[in-house]
Amino acid sequence: MKTYLDCIPCFFRQALEAARMTTSDQRIQQKVLEEVAKELTSIPLNSVPPEIGRRIHQIIRRVSDCPDPYRRIKQEYNSLALELYPKLKQRIQEEKDPLLTAVRLAIAGNIIDCGINTSFNLQEEIELILRQDFAVYDYPEFRRALKETEEILYLADNAGEIVFDRILIEQLQKKTICVVRDEPIINDATREDALYAGIDQVATIVSSGSDAPATLLHLASREFLKHFDQAKLIISKGQGNYEALSEAKRPIFFLLKAKCPVIARDLGCKTGDIILKRSQHNPAKSSALPRKSSQ
Amino acid sequence: MKTYLDCIPCFFRQALEAARMTTSDQRIQQKVLEEVAKELTSIPLNSVPPEIGRRIHQIIRRVSDCPDPYRRIKQEYNSLALELYPKLKQRIQEEKDPLLTAVRLAIAGNIIDCGINTSFNLQEEIELILRQDFAVYDYPEFRRALKETEEILYLADNAGEIVFDRILIEQLQKKTICVVRDEPIINDATREDALYAGIDQVATIVSSGSDAPATLLHLASREFLKHFDQAKLIISKGQGNYEALSEAKRPIFFLLKAKCPVIARDLGCKTGDIILKRSQHNPAKSSALPRKSSQ
């Protein structure tokens, strides 16, 4: 997905929010915004949003001299999500379709996205998404694709959220490779967050190879690209990964909550909608069966 | 009021919105944002927000080659407000305190502010503000100050809103000078809008002397400054005029709705609150009487 002009005010909002996490010195905060302003005049808008986001957050880290502004907030959400883990596991077993419930929970975890919002109620969000209808509901294809593979490439998104990913990975019962960012960027999950969430107990952790807040293929490591090219089923979490991979010709299922009007417009849905979307070039065939988006 | 860093993302949002009103050509819209980005790196943040707003909207007019992007929308709101005028006049007479009702209506009209939002429901807003409690309620001082003068300097704000200002001016029953912007800027009222609203029938129309979206004294005409320096009672409408004059040592009463979190923080109130505030250096004395903010 390309960057829309509407993303530009949002990049400034995000830069200011991140700068304020690193320092209370308004001169440094202002310097960050000035550097972002300079950078934005030289970035082509056919870049995908996470590419621009990556450069902006590089500026923030450089100007504020803080390598990981979101470190504390990431730890908080990792802990909070782990506290919820036992109850959520139990809840899954009580539902008629545990796999679909795990998918819903993985999407609920996607609310923990500091690129969009640092203020939300996780528990409320979980309850909402467990009841909410899907705006795009390629669940039948997803189930079918699952049956046809023993291996999954799982592209994680944020810290905290990764505990919810663990729940889905456990429910999938397949050999899974879980991909995290190579270095801290916004509140995205790194290897450290994955280990904290216990992902190593249920999957092999692999780095994306870059500090981009999404899976940007031109910055990815050879190791990652090998997995990506060979994967029979890829699960992609969150807006950033959708923005980066919406055109990729691979068998991807995107799981996300549409959290901003730009991505909602691109997906043809409303802000707040939940999505389980088969990629356009996904070889998994469409279902001829009627669909129900609730359990 | 100084410009806060939070204003910067908002300036970009506003610039994009205005650029889209002038053209559907995304290259021009992008050019506007690039020019705004360049400009913002050279503007000192101790400028008041309308000073920066003025420069941004100069860029929009220049890059898009459109002298008045909001012309159509201004005409729409002038017409809509004039349609409402007879009913609102009647309503005032039915209320216990017609003057306070006219003050409330003048604040309700302040929702017509395209610098903040181009989408709102005017009728709903009127009903809301007629019932809403004031967050700052210097009405007793306002009444007292009114009794002590026969002349008022009324600083208008937006087109459409100026019809509501006419209602208040009629209710005041004083000799009034009504100040409008010298040239089109956002949807601010100019002489043309004032004439359309029939302000010339109830007041003398004077220009502020500049195209700033507020009363910026260093850009004001000599004629305006003479009135400003001599006025015994100044009514200042809207956020822009508050931002520009909050420190001025003149007998001002600010009437506005706090429409953004930055101004709400400065006023010590919440976004959406309504304000009738005596200026800090206002010679009109404070009341020792208890206050009621509703009629």
Coordinates of C-alpha atoms in Angstrom, one line a residue:
Chain A
M1 CA 0.0 0.0 0.0
K2 CA 1.4 3.4 -1.0
T3 CA 1.7 6.3 1.4
Y4 CA -1.2 8.7 1.2
L5 CA -0.9 12.4 1.9
D6 CA -3.1 11.9 5.0
C7 CA -0.2 10.0 6.5
I8 CA 1.9 13.1 6.7
P9 CA 0.2 14.9 9.6
C10 CA 0.0 11.5 11.3
F11 CA 3.8 11.1 10.9
F12 CA 4.3 14.4 12.7
R13 CA 1.9 13.4 15.5
Q14 CA 3.7 10.1 15.9
A15 CA 7.2 11.8 15.9
L16 CA 6.1 14.3 18.6
E17 CA 4.6 11.5 20.7
A18 CA 7.8 9.4 20.5
A19 CA 10.0 12.5 21.1
R20 CA 8.1 13.2 24.3
M21 CA 8.7 9.6 25.5
T22 CA 12.5 10.2 25.2
T23 CA 12.7 13.7 26.8
S24 CA 10.8 16.5 28.4
D25 CA 13.2 19.0 26.7
Q26 CA 11.0 20.9 24.2
R27 CA 14.0 22.1 22.2
I28 CA 14.9 18.4 21.4
Q29 CA 11.2 17.7 20.7
Q30 CA 11.1 20.7 18.3
K31 CA 14.4 19.6 16.7
V32 CA 12.9 16.2 16.0
L33 CA 9.9 17.8 14.2
E34 CA 12.2 20.0 12.2
E35 CA 14.3 17.1 11.1
V36 CA 11.2 15.1 10.2
A37 CA 10.0 18.1 8.2
K38 CA 13.3 18.2 6.3
E39 CA 13.2 14.4 5.7
L40 CA 9.6 14.4 4.4
T41 CA 10.4 16.8 1.6
S42 CA 12.9 14.3 0.2
I43 CA 10.9 11.0 0.6
P44 CA 9.0 9.8 -2.5
L45 CA 5.4 9.1 -1.6
N46 CA 5.4 5.9 -3.5
S47 CA 7.3 4.5 -0.6
V48 CA 5.1 2.3 1.7
P49 CA 4.2 4.0 5.0
P50 CA 6.5 1.8 7.2
E51 CA 9.4 2.8 5.0
I52 CA 8.8 6.4 5.9
G53 CA 8.0 5.5 9.5
R54 CA 11.4 3.7 9.8
R55 CA 13.2 6.9 8.7
I56 CA 11.2 9.1 11.0
H57 CA 11.9 6.8 14.0
Q58 CA 15.6 6.8 13.1
I59 CA 15.5 10.6 13.4
I60 CA 13.9 10.3 16.8
R61 CA 16.5 7.9 18.1
R62 CA 19.3 10.0 16.7
V63 CA 18.2 13.4 17.8
S64 CA 17.0 12.3 21.2
D65 CA 20.0 10.0 21.6
C66 CA 17.6 7.3 22.9
P67 CA 18.0 3.8 21.2
D68 CA 14.6 2.5 22.3
P69 CA 12.0 5.2 23.3
Y70 CA 9.2 2.6 23.7
R71 CA 11.2 0.2 25.9
R72 CA 9.2 0.8 29.1
I73 CA 5.8 0.8 27.4
K74 CA 6.7 -2.4 25.6
Q75 CA 7.6 -4.1 28.9
E76 CA 4.4 -2.9 30.4
Y77 CA 2.3 -4.4 27.6
N78 CA 4.3 -7.6 27.6
S79 CA 3.6 -8.1 31.3
L80 CA -0.1 -7.1 31.0
A81 CA -0.6 -9.5 28.1
L82 CA 1.2 -12.4 30.0
E83 CA -1.1 -11.8 33.0
L84 CA -4.1 -12.2 30.7
Y85 CA -2.7 -15.3 29.0
P86 CA -4.0 -18.1 31.3
K87 CA -7.6 -16.7 31.2
L88 CA -7.5 -16.3 27.5
K89 CA -6.3 -19.8 27.0
Q90 CA -9.1 -21.1 29.1
R91 CA -11.6 -19.0 27.2
I92 CA -10.6 -20.4 23.9
Q93 CA -11.4 -23.9 25.1
E94 CA -14.9 -22.8 26.1
E95 CA -15.8 -21.5 22.7
K96 CA -17.4 -23.5 19.9
D97 CA -14.7 -22.7 17.4
P98 CA -11.4 -22.4 19.4
L99 CA -9.4 -21.6 16.2
L100 CA -11.6 -18.7 15.3
T101 CA -11.5 -17.4 18.9
A102 CA -7.7 -17.6 18.7
V103 CA -7.8 -15.6 15.5
R104 CA -10.0 -13.0 17.1
L105 CA -7.7 -12.7 20.1
A106 CA -4.7 -12.3 17.8
I107 CA -6.5 -9.4 16.2
A108 CA -7.5 -8.0 19.6
G109 CA -3.8 -7.9 20.6
N110 CA -3.2 -5.7 17.5
I111 CA -4.7 -2.8 19.4
I112 CA -1.4 -2.5 21.2
D113 CA 0.0 -0.3 18.5
C114 CA 1.8 2.8 19.8
G115 CA 2.3 4.0 16.2
I116 CA -1.4 4.8 16.2
N117 CA -2.4 5.3 19.8
T118 CA -0.8 5.0 23.2
S119 CA -4.1 5.0 25.1
F120 CA -6.6 2.2 24.8
N121 CA -8.4 -0.3 27.1
L122 CA -7.1 -3.8 26.2
Q123 CA -9.7 -5.8 28.2
E124 CA -12.6 -3.8 26.6
E125 CA -11.0 -4.3 23.2
I126 CA -10.8 -8.1 23.7
E127 CA -14.5 -8.3 24.7
L128 CA -15.4 -6.2 21.7
I129 CA -13.4 -8.2 19.2
L130 CA -14.7 -11.5 20.5
R131 CA -18.2 -10.4 19.5
Q132 CA -17.4 -8.1 16.5
D133 CA -18.3 -9.1 12.9
F134 CA -15.4 -9.3 10.5
A135 CA -15.4 -6.7 7.6
V136 CA -13.3 -9.1 5.5
Y137 CA -13.8 -12.8 6.5
D138 CA -11.6 -15.2 4.5
Y139 CA -11.8 -17.8 7.3
P140 CA -13.0 -20.7 5.2
E141 CA -10.0 -20.3 2.9
F142 CA -7.8 -19.9 5.9
R143 CA -9.0 -23.2 7.4
R144 CA -8.5 -24.9 4.1
A145 CA -5.0 -23.5 3.6
L146 CA -4.2 -24.6 7.2
K147 CA -5.2 -28.2 6.4
E148 CA -2.8 -28.2 3.4
T149 CA 0.4 -27.3 5.2
E150 CA 2.4 -28.4 8.1
E151 CA 4.5 -25.2 8.3
I152 CA 3.6 -21.6 8.9
L153 CA 5.5 -18.4 8.6
Y154 CA 4.1 -16.0 11.2
L155 CA 4.9 -12.3 10.8
A156 CA 4.5 -10.8 14.3
D157 CA 3.8 -7.1 14.9
N158 CA 4.0 -5.5 18.3
A159 CA 5.2 -6.3 21.8
G160 CA 2.4 -7.3 24.1
E161 CA 0.4 -8.4 21.0
I162 CA 3.0 -11.1 20.6
V163 CA 1.5 -12.9 23.6
F164 CA -1.8 -13.1 21.7
D165 CA 0.2 -14.4 18.7
R166 CA 1.5 -17.2 20.9
I167 CA -2.0 -18.2 21.7
L168 CA -2.9 -18.4 18.0
I169 CA 0.4 -20.2 17.2
E170 CA -0.4 -22.8 19.9
Q171 CA -3.9 -23.3 18.5
L172 CA -2.6 -23.8 14.9
Q173 CA -0.5 -26.8 16.0
K174 CA 1.9 -26.5 13.1
K175 CA 5.6 -26.1 12.8
T176 CA 5.9 -22.3 13.0
I177 CA 8.6 -19.7 12.3
C178 CA 7.8 -16.4 14.0
V179 CA 9.4 -13.3 12.5
V180 CA 10.2 -10.3 14.6
R181 CA 11.9 -6.9 13.9
D182 CA 15.7 -7.0 14.0
E183 CA 16.0 -3.8 16.2
P184 CA 13.7 -1.8 18.4
I185 CA 11.3 0.4 16.4
I186 CA 8.2 2.0 17.9
N187 CA 6.6 -0.7 20.1
D188 CA 7.2 -3.5 17.5
A189 CA 8.2 -6.9 18.9
T190 CA 11.9 -7.8 18.8
R191 CA 13.5 -11.1 19.7
E192 CA 13.7 -9.9 23.3
D193 CA 9.9 -9.5 23.4
A194 CA 9.3 -12.8 21.7
L195 CA 11.4 -14.6 24.3
Y196 CA 9.6 -12.8 27.1
A197 CA 6.3 -14.0 25.6
G198 CA 7.6 -17.6 25.4
I199 CA 7.4 -17.7 21.6
D200 CA 10.6 -19.9 21.7
Q201 CA 8.6 -22.6 23.3
V202 CA 6.1 -22.8 20.4
A203 CA 8.0 -21.5 17.3
T204 CA 11.4 -20.8 15.9
I205 CA 12.2 -17.0 16.2
V206 CA 13.7 -15.4 13.1
S207 CA 14.6 -11.7 12.5
S208 CA 13.1 -9.7 9.7
G209 CA 16.6 -8.4 9.1
S210 CA 15.7 -4.7 9.6
D211 CA 14.5 -2.0 11.9
A212 CA 11.5 -1.2 9.7
P213 CA 8.1 -1.3 11.5
A214 CA 6.9 -3.9 9.0
T215 CA 8.2 -6.6 6.8
L216 CA 10.0 -4.6 4.1
L217 CA 11.3 -7.1 1.6
H218 CA 14.1 -4.8 0.2
L219 CA 15.6 -4.5 3.6
A220 CA 15.0 -8.1 4.7
S221 CA 17.8 -10.6 5.5
R222 CA 18.6 -13.5 3.2
E223 CA 17.5 -15.9 5.8
F224 CA 14.1 -14.3 6.1
L225 CA 13.6 -14.1 2.3
K226 CA 14.4 -17.8 2.0
H227 CA 11.6 -18.6 4.4
F228 CA 9.3 -16.0 2.8
D229 CA 9.8 -17.4 -0.7
Q230 CA 9.3 -21.0 0.4
A231 CA 6.4 -20.6 2.8
K232 CA 3.1 -22.3 1.9
L233 CA 1.2 -20.3 4.4
I234 CA 2.1 -16.9 5.8
I235 CA 0.1 -15.2 8.6
S236 CA 0.8 -11.4 8.6
K237 CA -0.2 -9.4 11.7
G238 CA -1.1 -5.7 11.8
Q239 CA -1.3 -2.6 9.7
G240 CA 2.4 -2.2 9.0
N241 CA 2.8 -5.7 7.6
Y242 CA -0.3 -5.2 5.5
E243 CA 1.0 -1.9 4.1
A244 CA 4.3 -3.5 3.2
L245 CA 3.0 -6.8 1.8
S246 CA -0.5 -6.1 0.4
E247 CA 0.9 -6.4 -3.2
A248 CA 3.2 -9.4 -2.5
K249 CA 2.5 -12.5 -4.6
R250 CA 2.7 -14.9 -1.8
P251 CA 0.1 -17.0 0.1
I252 CA -0.6 -14.6 2.9
F253 CA -3.5 -14.2 5.3
F254 CA -3.6 -10.7 6.8
L255 CA -5.0 -10.4 10.4
L256 CA -5.5 -6.9 11.6
K257 CA -7.7 -4.2 13.0
A258 CA -8.1 -1.2 10.7
K259 CA -7.0 1.5 13.0
C260 CA -6.8 4.5 10.7
P261 CA -9.0 6.0 8.0
V262 CA -6.3 5.6 5.3
I263 CA -5.9 1.9 5.7
A264 CA -9.7 1.5 6.1
R265 CA -10.2 3.2 2.8
D266 CA -7.5 1.0 1.2
L267 CA -9.3 -2.1 2.5
G268 CA -12.8 -0.8 1.7
C269 CA -13.9 -1.0 5.3
K270 CA -14.4 1.3 8.3
T271 CA -12.0 2.4 11.0
G272 CA -12.3 -0.1 13.8
D273 CA -13.2 -3.0 11.6
I274 CA -11.5 -6.4 12.0
I275 CA -10.0 -8.2 9.0
L276 CA -9.0 -11.7 8.1
K277 CA -8.0 -11.2 4.5
R278 CA -6.4 -13.6 2.0
S279 CA -3.8 -11.9 -0.2
Q280 CA -4.8 -11.0 -3.7
H281 CA -2.3 -13.4 -5.2
N282 CA -2.9 -16.2 -2.7
P283 CA -3.1 -19.6 -4.4
A284 CA -5.5 -20.8 -1.6
K285 CA -8.8 -21.0 -3.5
S286 CA -11.9 -19.1 -2.7
S287 CA -14.8 -20.8 -0.9
A288 CA -18.1 -21.4 -2.7
L289 CA -19.8 -21.8 0.6
P290 CA -21.8 -19.1 2.3
R291 CA -19.9 -17.3 5.1
K292 CA -20.7 -16.4 8.6
S293 CA -18.4 -13.9 10.3
S294 CA -19.5 -14.8 13.8
Q295 CA -19.0 -18.0 15.7
Chain B
M1 CA -0.9 32.2 23.5
K2 CA 2.2 30.7 22.1
T3 CA 2.3 27.9 19.5
Y4 CA 2.7 24.4 21.1
L5 CA 4.4 21.6 19.3
D6 CA 1.1 19.8 19.1
C7 CA 0.0 22.5 16.7
I8 CA 2.4 21.3 14.1
P9 CA 0.7 18.0 13.0
C10 CA -2.5 20.0 13.0
F11 CA -1.0 22.7 10.6
F12 CA -0.2 19.8 8.2
R13 CA -3.8 18.4 8.5
Q14 CA -5.2 21.9 7.9
A15 CA -2.9 22.5 4.9
L16 CA -3.9 19.2 3.3
E17 CA -7.6 19.9 3.9
A18 CA -7.3 23.3 2.3
A19 CA -5.1 22.1 -0.6
R20 CA -7.8 19.5 -1.4
M21 CA -10.4 22.3 -1.5
T22 CA -8.4 24.0 -4.3
T23 CA -7.5 21.1 -6.4
S24 CA -7.8 17.3 -6.9
D25 CA -4.2 17.2 -8.3
Q26 CA -2.2 15.3 -5.7
R27 CA 1.1 16.7 -7.0
I28 CA -0.1 20.2 -6.0
Q29 CA -1.4 18.9 -2.7
Q30 CA 2.0 17.3 -2.0
K31 CA 3.8 20.4 -3.1
V32 CA 1.7 22.4 -0.5
L33 CA 2.8 20.0 2.2
E34 CA 6.4 20.2 1.2
E35 CA 6.4 24.0 1.2
V36 CA 4.7 23.9 4.6
A37 CA 7.4 21.6 5.9
K38 CA 10.1 24.0 4.7
E39 CA 8.3 27.0 6.2
L40 CA 7.8 25.3 9.6
T41 CA 11.5 24.7 10.0
S42 CA 12.1 28.5 9.9
I43 CA 9.2 29.8 12.0
P44 CA 10.0 30.5 15.7
L45 CA 7.5 28.7 17.9
N46 CA 7.1 31.8 20.1
S47 CA 4.9 33.1 17.3
V48 CA 1.2 32.8 18.1
P49 CA -0.6 30.0 16.2
P50 CA -2.6 32.4 13.8
E51 CA 0.8 33.9 12.7
I52 CA 1.9 30.5 11.5
G53 CA -1.6 29.7 10.2
R54 CA -1.4 32.9 8.1
R55 CA 1.9 31.9 6.5
I56 CA 0.7 28.4 5.8
H57 CA -2.5 29.6 4.1
Q58 CA -0.4 32.0 2.1
I59 CA 1.5 29.0 0.8
I60 CA -1.7 27.2 0.0
R61 CA -3.0 30.2 -2.0
R62 CA 0.3 30.6 -3.8
V63 CA 1.0 27.0 -4.7
S64 CA -2.6 26.2 -5.7
D65 CA -3.0 29.5 -7.4
C66 CA -6.4 29.9 -5.7
P67 CA -7.0 33.2 -3.8
D68 CA -9.9 32.0 -1.7
P69 CA -10.1 28.2 -1.3
Y70 CA -12.9 28.4 1.2
R71 CA -15.1 30.7 -0.9
R72 CA -17.8 28.2 -1.6
I73 CA -18.0 26.8 1.9
K74 CA -18.2 30.3 3.3
Q75 CA -21.1 31.1 1.1
E76 CA -22.8 27.9 2.2
Y77 CA -22.5 28.7 5.9
N78 CA -23.5 32.3 5.5
S79 CA -26.7 31.2 3.7
L80 CA -27.4 28.4 6.3
A81 CA -26.9 30.8 9.2
L82 CA -29.1 33.5 7.6
E83 CA -31.9 30.9 7.1
L84 CA -31.7 30.1 10.9
Y85 CA -31.7 33.8 11.8
P86 CA -35.4 34.5 12.2
K87 CA -36.0 31.5 14.4
L88 CA -33.0 32.3 16.6
K89 CA -34.2 35.9 17.0
Q90 CA -37.6 34.6 18.1
R91 CA -36.0 32.0 20.5
I92 CA -34.0 34.8 22.2
Q93 CA -37.1 36.6 23.1
E94 CA -38.6 33.5 24.6
E95 CA -35.7 32.9 27.1
K96 CA -35.5 34.3 30.6
D97 CA -32.2 36.1 29.9
P98 CA -32.1 37.1 26.2
L99 CA -28.6 38.6 26.5
L100 CA -27.1 35.4 27.9
T101 CA -29.0 33.4 25.2
A102 CA -27.5 35.7 22.5
V103 CA -24.0 35.1 24.1
R104 CA -24.6 31.4 23.9
L105 CA -25.7 31.6 20.3
A106 CA -22.7 33.7 19.4
I107 CA -20.5 30.9 20.8
A108 CA -22.6 28.2 19.0
G109 CA -21.8 30.0 15.7
N110 CA -18.1 29.6 16.6
I111 CA -18.4 25.9 15.6
I112 CA -18.3 27.1 12.0
D113 CA -14.5 26.9 12.0
C114 CA -12.9 25.2 9.0
G115 CA -9.4 25.6 10.5
I116 CA -10.5 22.9 13.0
N117 CA -13.2 20.9 11.3
T118 CA -15.1 21.0 8.1
S119 CA -17.8 18.6 9.3
F120 CA -20.2 19.4 12.1
N121 CA -23.9 19.7 12.7
L122 CA -24.8 23.3 13.3
Q123 CA -28.4 22.7 14.5
E124 CA -27.3 20.1 17.0
E125 CA -24.5 22.4 18.2
I126 CA -26.9 25.2 18.8
E127 CA -29.2 23.0 20.9
L128 CA -26.2 21.7 22.9
I129 CA -24.7 25.1 23.6
L130 CA -28.0 26.6 24.7
R131 CA -28.1 24.0 27.5
Q132 CA -24.3 23.6 28.2
D133 CA -22.6 24.9 31.3
F134 CA -19.8 27.4 30.8
A135 CA -16.3 26.3 31.8
V136 CA -15.4 29.9 32.4
Y137 CA -18.3 32.1 33.2
D138 CA -17.4 35.8 33.6
Y139 CA -21.0 36.8 32.7
P140 CA -21.5 39.1 35.8
E141 CA -18.4 41.1 34.9
F142 CA -19.6 41.2 31.3
R143 CA -23.0 42.6 32.2
R144 CA -21.4 45.1 34.5
A145 CA -18.9 46.2 31.8
L146 CA -21.7 46.6 29.3
K147 CA -23.6 48.9 31.6
E148 CA -20.5 51.2 31.8
T149 CA -20.0 51.8 28.1
E150 CA -22.0 52.9 25.1
E151 CA -19.5 51.6 22.5
I152 CA -18.2 48.2 21.8
L153 CA -15.4 46.9 19.6
Y154 CA -16.5 43.5 18.3
L155 CA -13.8 41.2 16.8
A156 CA -15.6 38.8 14.5
D157 CA -14.2 35.4 13.6
N158 CA -15.7 33.3 10.8
A159 CA -18.2 33.5 7.9
G160 CA -21.5 32.0 8.9
E161 CA -20.7 32.7 12.5
I162 CA -21.0 36.4 11.7
V163 CA -24.8 36.0 11.4
F164 CA -24.8 34.8 15.0
D165 CA -22.6 37.8 15.9
R166 CA -25.2 40.0 14.4
I167 CA -27.8 38.5 16.8
L168 CA -25.5 39.3 19.7
I169 CA -24.7 42.8 18.5
E170 CA -28.5 43.5 18.1
Q171 CA -29.0 42.3 21.6
L172 CA -26.2 44.5 23.1
Q173 CA -27.9 47.7 21.8
K174 CA -24.7 49.7 21.8
K175 CA -22.8 51.6 19.2
T176 CA -20.6 48.8 17.7
I177 CA -17.6 48.5 15.5
C178 CA -17.3 45.1 14.0
V179 CA -13.8 44.0 12.9
V180 CA -13.3 41.5 10.0
R181 CA -10.2 40.2 8.2
D182 CA -8.8 42.3 5.4
E183 CA -8.5 39.5 3.0
P184 CA -9.8 35.9 2.7
I185 CA -8.1 33.5 5.0
I186 CA -9.5 30.0 5.9
N187 CA -13.2 30.6 6.4
D188 CA -12.7 33.8 8.4
A189 CA -15.2 36.6 7.8
T190 CA -14.3 39.4 5.5
R191 CA -16.2 42.6 4.7
E192 CA -18.1 40.7 2.0
D193 CA -19.3 38.2 4.6
A194 CA -20.2 40.9 7.0
L195 CA -22.2 42.7 4.4
Y196 CA -24.0 39.5 3.4
A197 CA -24.9 39.0 7.1
G198 CA -26.3 42.5 7.3
I199 CA -23.7 43.7 9.8
D200 CA -23.7 47.1 8.2
Q201 CA -27.3 47.5 9.4
V202 CA -26.2 47.1 13.1
A203 CA -22.6 48.1 13.3
T204 CA -19.7 49.9 11.5
I205 CA -17.5 47.4 9.6
V206 CA -13.8 47.9 10.0
S207 CA -10.9 45.8 8.6
S208 CA -8.3 44.3 10.9
G209 CA -5.8 45.4 8.3
S210 CA -4.3 41.9 7.6
D211 CA -5.0 38.5 6.2
A212 CA -4.1 36.8 9.5
P213 CA -6.8 34.4 10.8
A214 CA -6.9 36.4 14.0
T215 CA -6.3 39.9 15.3
L216 CA -2.5 40.2 15.1
L217 CA -1.6 43.6 16.4
H218 CA 1.7 43.9 14.7
L219 CA 0.0 43.4 11.3
A220 CA -3.0 45.6 12.1
S221 CA -3.9 48.8 10.4
R222 CA -3.6 52.2 12.1
E223 CA -7.3 52.6 12.0
F224 CA -7.9 49.3 13.8
L225 CA -5.2 50.0 16.4
K226 CA -6.8 53.4 17.2
H227 CA -10.2 51.7 17.9
F228 CA -8.4 48.9 19.8
D229 CA -6.5 51.3 22.0
Q230 CA -9.5 53.4 22.8
A231 CA -12.2 50.8 23.3
K232 CA -13.8 50.5 26.7
L233 CA -15.2 47.0 25.9
I234 CA -13.9 44.5 23.4
I235 CA -15.7 41.3 22.5
S236 CA -13.3 38.8 21.0
K237 CA -14.8 35.8 19.1
G238 CA -13.1 32.5 18.6
Q239 CA -9.9 30.6 19.2
G240 CA -7.7 32.6 16.8
N241 CA -8.5 35.9 18.4
Y242 CA -8.0 34.4 21.9
E243 CA -4.6 32.9 20.8
A244 CA -3.6 36.4 19.4
L245 CA -4.9 38.5 22.3
S246 CA -4.8 36.4 25.5
E247 CA -1.9 38.5 26.8
A248 CA -3.2 41.9 25.6
K249 CA -3.7 44.5 28.3
R250 CA -7.1 45.6 27.1
P251 CA -10.7 45.2 28.4
I252 CA -11.5 42.1 26.4
F253 CA -14.2 39.5 26.9
F254 CA -13.4 36.3 25.0
L255 CA -16.3 34.3 23.7
L256 CA -15.4 30.9 22.3
K257 CA -15.8 27.2 22.2
A258 CA -12.5 25.4 23.0
K259 CA -12.2 23.2 20.0
C260 CA -8.7 21.7 20.3
P261 CA -6.8 20.1 23.2
V262 CA -4.0 22.7 23.1
I263 CA -6.3 25.7 23.6
A264 CA -8.3 23.7 26.2
R265 CA -5.1 23.1 28.2
D266 CA -4.2 26.7 28.0
L267 CA -7.6 27.7 29.3
G268 CA -7.6 25.0 31.9
C269 CA -10.8 23.4 30.5
K270 CA -11.8 20.4 28.3
T271 CA -12.2 20.3 24.6
G272 CA -15.8 21.1 23.7
D273 CA -16.2 23.5 26.7
I274 CA -17.7 26.9 26.2
I275 CA -16.0 30.1 27.5
L276 CA -16.9 33.6 28.4
K277 CA -13.6 34.9 29.8
R278 CA -12.6 38.3 31.0
S279 CA -9.0 39.1 29.9
Q280 CA -6.3 39.0 32.6
H281 CA -5.7 42.7 32.4
N282 CA -9.3 43.7 32.1
P283 CA -10.1 46.7 34.3
A284 CA -13.7 45.4 34.7
K285 CA -13.7 44.2 38.3
S286 CA -14.4 40.7 39.5
S287 CA -17.8 39.8 41.0
A288 CA -18.0 38.8 44.6
L289 CA -21.4 37.2 43.9
P290 CA -21.9 33.5 43.5
R291 CA -22.1 32.4 39.9
K292 CA -24.5 30.3 37.9
S293 CA -23.4 29.2 34.5
S294 CA -26.9 28.2 33.3
Q295 CA -29.9 30.5 32.8

